[in-house]
């Protein structure tokens, strides 16, 4: 049959309330009085993975682990809000038109495929620092921003915007092509793009290492010093510059 069993598990301090829609998807999860020892896991067994609409903690509510084995619903119905710190976030994917807001720091993030469209943009904002983030791919009209970023790994293409609003963006590794934007208000220590760079890389401070297979209509600019740039293939209609922000 087409029935599926959706399970929402919560461990540690706090209270939780779950609202389902008529299709068996999770319309909303409201959490209260959670701490950094609280974990929540949403799983589905049966016809398909589960879509999750909205998940909230209190204004200062933190979580240890948050795992959703399906999609954040998107279409401006997908909303995830954690008021405090979040140790680990794992999502099966993020549909176009989702909004994620973390009020504190996040240590580890695994996002699957992150989608956006011109009509349904997706925003992922971390008010504090972002440790390690991994995604299958990041689409157009997707913005991921944090105060400081330690490491971002994208297994496929990166066509969205990765933004560090503070002084640090340590490492970006993209296995596919990059037609998006990587921007840091401070330094970028290392950015490696195994495919073609046709987007923009910008640092308000220094860029230590930039490495890509080729460039076509791309731009890489450091406001301060540019220590090392490696382009293995052709560079066409592109700019690599230092002292320019």
Coordinates of C-alpha atoms in Angstrom, one line a residue:
X1 CA 0.0 0.0 0.0
X2 CA 0.9 3.7 0.0
X3 CA 0.8 4.1 3.7
X4 CA 3.8 5.3 5.6
X5 CA 4.7 5.4 9.2
X6 CA 6.2 8.6 10.4
X7 CA 8.1 8.6 13.7
X8 CA 9.1 11.7 15.6
X9 CA 11.5 10.9 18.5
X10 CA 12.7 13.3 21.1
X11 CA 15.2 12.6 23.8
X12 CA 16.6 14.8 26.6
X13 CA 15.0 17.9 28.2
X14 CA 12.0 19.7 26.8
X15 CA 8.5 19.3 25.4
X16 CA 7.4 18.7 21.9
X17 CA 4.1 18.9 19.9
X18 CA 3.6 17.5 16.4
X19 CA 0.9 18.4 13.9
X20 CA 0.4 16.2 10.8
X21 CA -1.4 17.1 7.6
X22 CA -3.9 14.8 5.8
X23 CA -1.1 13.2 3.7
X24 CA 0.8 12.0 6.8
X25 CA 3.5 14.6 6.4
X26 CA 4.7 16.7 9.4
X27 CA 3.1 20.1 9.2
X28 CA 4.7 21.5 12.3
X29 CA 6.9 20.5 15.2
X30 CA 6.8 22.9 18.2
X31 CA 9.5 22.4 20.8
X32 CA 9.8 24.1 24.2
X33 CA 12.4 24.2 27.0
X34 CA 15.0 22.3 25.0
X35 CA 18.7 22.4 25.8
X36 CA 22.0 21.3 24.2
X37 CA 21.2 17.8 25.5
X38 CA 18.0 17.5 23.5
X39 CA 17.8 15.5 20.3
X40 CA 15.0 15.2 17.7
X41 CA 14.8 12.7 14.9
X42 CA 12.0 12.5 12.2
X43 CA 12.0 9.3 10.1
X44 CA 9.5 7.7 7.7
X45 CA 9.0 4.0 6.8
X46 CA 6.8 3.1 3.8
X47 CA 5.9 4.6 0.5
X48 CA 8.2 7.6 0.6
X49 CA 10.3 9.8 2.8
X50 CA 8.5 12.4 4.9
X51 CA 8.2 16.1 4.2
X52 CA 8.6 18.4 7.2
X53 CA 6.9 21.8 7.1
X54 CA 7.8 23.9 10.2
X55 CA 10.0 23.2 13.2
X56 CA 10.4 25.8 16.0
X57 CA 12.2 25.9 19.3
X58 CA 11.8 28.7 21.9
X59 CA 13.8 31.9 21.4
X60 CA 16.8 30.6 23.3
X61 CA 16.1 26.9 22.8
X62 CA 19.2 24.9 21.8
X63 CA 19.4 21.3 20.4
X64 CA 22.1 18.6 20.3
X65 CA 21.1 16.7 17.2
X66 CA 18.3 17.4 14.7
X67 CA 17.8 14.7 12.0
X68 CA 15.1 14.7 9.3
X69 CA 15.3 11.9 6.8
X70 CA 13.1 13.7 4.3
X71 CA 12.8 17.1 2.7
X72 CA 12.2 20.4 4.3
X73 CA 9.0 21.1 2.5
X74 CA 9.7 24.4 0.7
X75 CA 7.2 26.5 -1.2
X76 CA 7.5 29.0 1.7
X77 CA 6.0 26.4 3.9
X78 CA 9.4 25.0 4.9
X79 CA 10.7 26.8 8.0
X80 CA 13.2 25.6 10.6
X81 CA 14.0 27.8 13.6
X82 CA 16.4 27.0 16.4
X83 CA 16.8 29.9 18.8
X84 CA 20.1 28.8 20.4
X85 CA 23.0 26.6 19.5
X86 CA 22.7 23.4 17.4
X87 CA 25.4 20.7 17.6
X88 CA 24.4 18.6 14.5
X89 CA 21.8 19.1 11.8
X90 CA 21.1 16.4 9.2
X91 CA 18.4 16.9 6.5
X92 CA 17.5 14.6 3.5
X93 CA 17.3 17.8 1.4
X94 CA 15.9 21.3 1.3
X95 CA 13.2 22.1 -1.2
X96 CA 13.0 25.5 -3.0
X97 CA 11.4 28.2 -0.9
X98 CA 12.7 27.1 2.6
X99 CA 14.0 29.2 5.4
X100 CA 16.4 28.0 8.1
X101 CA 17.5 30.2 11.0
X102 CA 19.9 29.2 13.8
X103 CA 20.2 31.8 16.5
X104 CA 23.6 30.5 17.9
X105 CA 26.5 28.3 16.6
X106 CA 26.3 25.1 14.6
X107 CA 29.0 22.5 14.7
X108 CA 28.1 20.0 11.9
X109 CA 25.6 20.2 9.0
X110 CA 24.7 17.7 6.3
X111 CA 22.1 19.0 3.9
X112 CA 21.7 16.7 0.9
X113 CA 20.5 18.7 -2.2
X114 CA 19.6 22.3 -1.5
X115 CA 17.3 23.8 -4.1
X116 CA 16.0 27.3 -4.9
X117 CA 14.2 29.0 -7.8
X118 CA 13.6 32.6 -8.8
X119 CA 10.0 32.3 -7.4
X120 CA 11.0 30.3 -4.3
X121 CA 14.4 31.3 -2.9
X122 CA 16.0 29.4 -0.1
X123 CA 17.8 31.0 2.9
X124 CA 20.0 29.4 5.5
X125 CA 21.2 31.8 8.2
X126 CA 23.5 31.0 11.1
X127 CA 23.8 34.0 13.5
X128 CA 26.9 32.5 15.1
X129 CA 29.7 30.4 13.7
X130 CA 29.3 27.4 11.3
X131 CA 31.7 24.6 11.8
X132 CA 31.5 21.9 9.1
X133 CA 28.8 21.8 6.4
X134 CA 28.4 19.2 3.7
X135 CA 25.9 19.3 0.8
X136 CA 25.3 17.2 -2.3
X137 CA 24.8 20.3 -4.4
X138 CA 23.7 23.9 -3.8
X139 CA 21.4 25.3 -6.5
X140 CA 20.7 28.8 -7.8
X141 CA 18.7 31.2 -5.6
X142 CA 20.1 29.6 -2.4
X143 CA 21.9 31.7 0.2
X144 CA 23.9 30.2 3.1
X145 CA 25.3 32.7 5.5
X146 CA 27.1 32.6 8.9
X147 CA 29.3 34.9 11.0
X148 CA 32.3 32.7 10.6
X149 CA 32.7 29.5 8.5
X150 CA 35.3 26.7 9.1
X151 CA 34.7 24.2 6.3
X152 CA 32.1 23.8 3.5
X153 CA 32.2 20.8 1.2
X154 CA 29.9 20.5 -1.9
X155 CA 30.0 17.1 -3.7
X156 CA 28.4 18.5 -6.9
X157 CA 27.9 22.0 -8.3
X158 CA 27.6 25.1 -6.2
X159 CA 25.4 27.7 -7.9
X160 CA 24.2 29.6 -4.8
X161 CA 25.8 32.1 -2.4
X162 CA 28.1 31.2 0.5
X163 CA 28.7 34.2 2.7
X164 CA 30.9 34.7 5.8
X165 CA 29.8 37.9 7.5
X166 CA 32.7 37.9 10.0
X167 CA 36.4 37.6 9.7
X168 CA 36.9 33.9 8.8
X169 CA 36.2 31.6 5.9
X170 CA 38.7 28.8 6.3
X171 CA 38.0 26.2 3.6
X172 CA 35.6 25.7 0.7
X173 CA 35.8 22.5 -1.4
X174 CA 33.6 22.1 -4.4
X175 CA 33.8 18.9 -6.5
X176 CA 31.7 20.2 -9.4
X177 CA 31.4 23.5 -11.2
X178 CA 30.9 26.9 -9.4
X179 CA 28.6 29.4 -11.0
X180 CA 27.6 31.0 -7.7
X181 CA 29.2 33.4 -5.2
X182 CA 31.6 32.7 -2.3
X183 CA 32.1 35.9 -0.2
X184 CA 33.9 36.7 3.0
X185 CA 34.1 40.0 4.8
X186 CA 37.5 38.9 6.1
X187 CA 39.9 36.3 4.8
X188 CA 39.5 33.2 2.7
X189 CA 42.2 30.6 3.6
X190 CA 41.5 28.0 0.9
X191 CA 39.0 27.5 -1.9
X192 CA 39.2 24.6 -4.3
X193 CA 36.9 24.1 -7.2
X194 CA 37.5 20.9 -9.1
X195 CA 35.3 21.9 -12.0
X196 CA 35.0 25.2 -13.8
X197 CA 34.7 28.6 -12.1
X198 CA 32.2 30.9 -13.8
X199 CA 31.0 32.6 -10.6
X200 CA 32.6 35.0 -8.2
X201 CA 35.0 34.7 -5.2
X202 CA 35.5 37.7 -3.1
X203 CA 37.3 38.4 0.2
X204 CA 37.4 41.7 2.0
X205 CA 40.8 40.6 3.4
X206 CA 43.3 38.2 2.0
X207 CA 42.9 35.1 -0.2
X208 CA 45.6 32.5 0.6
X209 CA 44.9 29.8 -1.9
X210 CA 42.6 29.6 -4.9
X211 CA 42.6 26.4 -7.0
X212 CA 40.3 25.5 -9.9
X213 CA 40.2 23.5 -13.1
X214 CA 39.4 26.4 -15.4
X215 CA 37.7 29.8 -15.5
X216 CA 35.0 31.2 -17.8
X217 CA 33.5 34.6 -17.1
X218 CA 34.7 34.1 -13.5
X219 CA 36.1 36.7 -11.0
X220 CA 38.3 36.1 -7.9
X221 CA 39.2 39.3 -6.0
X222 CA 40.9 39.9 -2.6
X223 CA 40.7 43.3 -0.9
X224 CA 44.1 42.6 0.6
X225 CA 46.8 40.1 -0.5
X226 CA 46.3 37.2 -2.9
X227 CA 49.0 34.6 -2.1
X228 CA 48.4 31.8 -4.5
X229 CA 46.2 31.1 -7.5
X230 CA 46.2 27.8 -9.5
X231 CA 44.2 27.4 -12.7
X232 CA 45.0 24.1 -14.4
X233 CA 43.2 24.8 -17.7
X234 CA 42.0 27.7 -19.7
X235 CA 41.1 31.2 -18.3
X236 CA 38.6 33.0 -20.5
X237 CA 36.9 36.4 -19.9
X238 CA 37.9 36.2 -16.2
X239 CA 39.6 38.3 -13.6
X240 CA 42.0 37.4 -10.8
X241 CA 42.9 40.4 -8.7
X242 CA 44.4 41.6 -5.4
X243 CA 43.8 44.9 -3.6
X244 CA 40.4 45.1 -5.2
X245 CA 37.2 44.7 -3.2

